[in-house]
Phi, psi and omega in degrees: 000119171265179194264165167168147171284128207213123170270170212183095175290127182238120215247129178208161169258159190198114174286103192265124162261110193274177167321292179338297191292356214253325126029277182284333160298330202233345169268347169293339197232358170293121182307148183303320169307272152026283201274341145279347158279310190266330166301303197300316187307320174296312160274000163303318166292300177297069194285016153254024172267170170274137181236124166251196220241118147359174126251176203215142180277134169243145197235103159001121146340110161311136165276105175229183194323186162253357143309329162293320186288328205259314147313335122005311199275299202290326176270000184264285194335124160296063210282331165324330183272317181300317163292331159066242195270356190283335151325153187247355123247125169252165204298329179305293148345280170298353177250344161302289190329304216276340196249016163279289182307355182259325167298327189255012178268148188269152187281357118352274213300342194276326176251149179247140157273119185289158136306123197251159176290354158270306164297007158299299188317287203300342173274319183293313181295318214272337170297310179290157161282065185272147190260173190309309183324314201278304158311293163335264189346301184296334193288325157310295194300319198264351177290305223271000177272149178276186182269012177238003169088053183247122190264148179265011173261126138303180165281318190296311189296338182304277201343311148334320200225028166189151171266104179214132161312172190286339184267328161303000183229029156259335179282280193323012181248341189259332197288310207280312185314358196246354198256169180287134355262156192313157166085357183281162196088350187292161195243333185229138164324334174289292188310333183296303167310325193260001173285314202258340145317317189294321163312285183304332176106028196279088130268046152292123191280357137286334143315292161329312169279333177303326188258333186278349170212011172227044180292303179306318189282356197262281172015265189267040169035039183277089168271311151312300169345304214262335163301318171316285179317335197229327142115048177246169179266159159010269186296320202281330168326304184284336170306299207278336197254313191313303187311291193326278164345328164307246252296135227238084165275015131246109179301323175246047223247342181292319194257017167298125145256042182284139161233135189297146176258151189260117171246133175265140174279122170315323215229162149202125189229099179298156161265133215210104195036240148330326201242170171258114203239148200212114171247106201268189217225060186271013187283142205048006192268147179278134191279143196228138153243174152291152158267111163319282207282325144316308169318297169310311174291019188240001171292322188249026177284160151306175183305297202292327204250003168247006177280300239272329185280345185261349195251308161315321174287284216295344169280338156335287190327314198274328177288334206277325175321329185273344167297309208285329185292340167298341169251010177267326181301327180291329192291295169316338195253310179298341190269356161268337145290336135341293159299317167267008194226013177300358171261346162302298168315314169301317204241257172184235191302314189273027185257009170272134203269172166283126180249144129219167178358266164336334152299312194280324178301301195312318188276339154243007123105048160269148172284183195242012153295300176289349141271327157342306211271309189289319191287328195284140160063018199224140191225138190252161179264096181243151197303005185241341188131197162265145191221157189270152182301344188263357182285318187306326168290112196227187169241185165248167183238134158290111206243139208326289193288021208063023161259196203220143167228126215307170194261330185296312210264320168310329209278306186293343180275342162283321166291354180277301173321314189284313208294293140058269234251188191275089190306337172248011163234077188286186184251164179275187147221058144290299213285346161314293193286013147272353186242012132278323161283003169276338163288299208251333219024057181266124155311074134243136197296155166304288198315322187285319184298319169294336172267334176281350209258308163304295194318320219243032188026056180252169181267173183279166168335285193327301183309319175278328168283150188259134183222016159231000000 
């Protein structure tokens, strides 16, 4: 058979993600910071977008009296300009005053810096009397602490990274472990507690054996045992667990620098007599125009310099078309969960049914990717609080009479139970899931009740119970 090159026509479909599309796909699944961050950019790039301006109602004068006017004049009047040097401060003067103190301060003094647990440390050794040798060392040692002030080096890895013997870096280790706050450095929990008993002055030698060898049975609440063992009683036990509970095993969990995040709501939905008002969260998204003066200037460009003006506009065209459809999609969406979830908005958590993805695309006639999408990362202001858009989405549990109850509104109803209940008979859980099935006549297994009871980082019976 021979070979040979042969052209050949083929007629096919091909699904294309163009720029545009790809665009528009990607302002759907953005957090509103996000999404404020990729507009400034655009306009920073982009010279035929635009930022407008509010506009402000301008409204026609009242015609009033000449008593009115003349009161009027007198609560209106510039009189500092008016009196001018005859003032006894004039506006310039006074606003001279208010901007020297802020002009001679450096720009350090202007801002505060939280305090971190090394530079605590490392400001405490250069105070003490530590020799330079002894600072190199502390200085390895406080790199090597954790956020809870633990240290994560052996002696042998100091040594590696600093030249020194094992006793020189086991005294900076007792030294430092003694500096604020007490117990950082420490290696094991025993050793943190008992740096800070030696501080304070706790030498009972029960207390003492309580933290160097039964911290797990303090744990896992083996309390008789230990009462047995030491021969006290009950209460003299709780005294001894009480002293403790004073006592901090992470010294250095005060110097995290985890900062809490601030969530803005996308949504907001009031109840307004009967109804619901569903208000999106447009404070700060910039409102986008044409640039007027490109636009003009792009009539009298060259070929090359009208290509470059026709691919910017249309990409101008295109966000913003692709901003208004995210947000007519967001809009469409909360408001079909609205519709299916109205007894949560009326009663709160625990009236909430079971949802998914499809249903809310079918009722607003979408694909169901593209609520997916819409749903990431985005949070509404409801009369219960704020919640992220994927909380609506829940499965369902069957209940006797064939009907169905969201897995979200059980979860909350198992935290209402624990929350409750008797701290020194908590319930297990079977009998949770026997006192659902007497509320709800709801189908749930001990395990599923054991799994949603973890999702919600609660502990088991055992754990939970108080014996003092």
């Amino acid at each position: 058979m021979g070979l040979e090159l042969r052209q050949q026509l083929k007629l096919s479909q091909q699904l294309v993600m163009t720029p545009q599309l790809q665009q528009a796909i990607k302002l759907l699944q953005l957090s509103r910071l996000e999404l404020l961050e990729t507009v400034q950019q655009e306009l920073m790039e982009n010279p035929f977008l635009d930022e407008t301006e509010v506009e402000t109602e301008i409204r026609e004068p009242e015609k009033l009296t000449e008593s009115q006017a003349e009161e009027e004049l007198v609560r209106t009047a510039d009189w500092e300009n008016y009196l001018g040097e005859f003032s006894s401060t004039s506006k310039q003067s006074t606003a001279r005053d208010s901007e020297i103190p802020e002009e001679g301060l450096s720009f350090e003094a202007r801002l505060a810096s939280k305090p971190t647990l090394e530079g605590h440390l490392n400001w405490q050794m250069r105070l003490s009397n530590f020799t330079e040798r002894e600072v190199a060392i502390g200085d390895v040692v406080v790199g090597n602490l954790d956020h809870n002030g633990y240290l994560q080096a052996t002696i042998e890895e100091i040594m590696s990274m600093v030249t020194a013997t094992p006793e020189e870096v086991e005294s900076v280790i007792r030294r430092l472990q003694r500096l604020d706050p007490v117990g950082v450095g420490a290696r094991t929990p025993q050793e943190c507690l008992l740096v800070q008993m030696e501080v304070l002055g706790y030498d009972d030698p029960i207390l003492v054996s309580l933290v160097r060898d039964h911290l797990e049975d303090l744990e896992k609440n083996r309390f008789k045992p230990l009462a047995r063992k030491f021969k006290i009683s009950m209460d003299e036990l709780k005294e001894y667990i009480e002293q403790l509970q004073t006592l901090d095993p992470m010294p250095g969990s005060h110097y995290a620098s985890a900062e809490p995040h601030y969530v803005s709501p996308d949504v907001f939905v009031y109840k307004y007599g009967e109804d619901f008002v569903i208000i999106l969260n447009e404070d700060g998204l910039p409102r986008l125009q044409m640039n007027s003066f490109y636009l003009e200037t792009m009539q009298g460009a060259k070929n090359k310099e009208k290509e470059y003006f026709q691919e910017k506009m249309r990409s101008a065209a295109w966000l913003m078309k692709s901003l208004y459809q995210r947000q007519r999609t967001l809009y469409k969406v909360v408001e079909s969960i609205v519709r299916f979830q109205r007894d949560f908005f009326e009663e709160g958590v625990t009236r909430l049914k079971p949802l998914i993805l499809k249903e809310v695309a079918e009722d607003i006639e979408m694909h169901e990717s593209t609520v997916s999408r819409i749903t990431t990362s985005k949070y509404v202001s409801t009369p219960h609080g704020i919640f992220e858009l994927k909380f609506f989405f829940n499965s369902a549990l069957d209940l006797n009479d064939g009907s169905q109850v969201g897995s979200e509104s059980v979860k909350a109803l198992i935290k209402q139970m624990i929350a409750a209940e008797d701290h020194k008979k908590p319930l297990s859980d079977e009998r949770i899931g026997e006192i659902l099935q007497e509320r709800l006549e709801v189908n749930i297994a001990r395990r599923t009740v054991a799994k949603y009871r973890s999702a919600m980082g609660i502990a088991s019976s055992s754990k939970r119970k108080q014996y003092f």
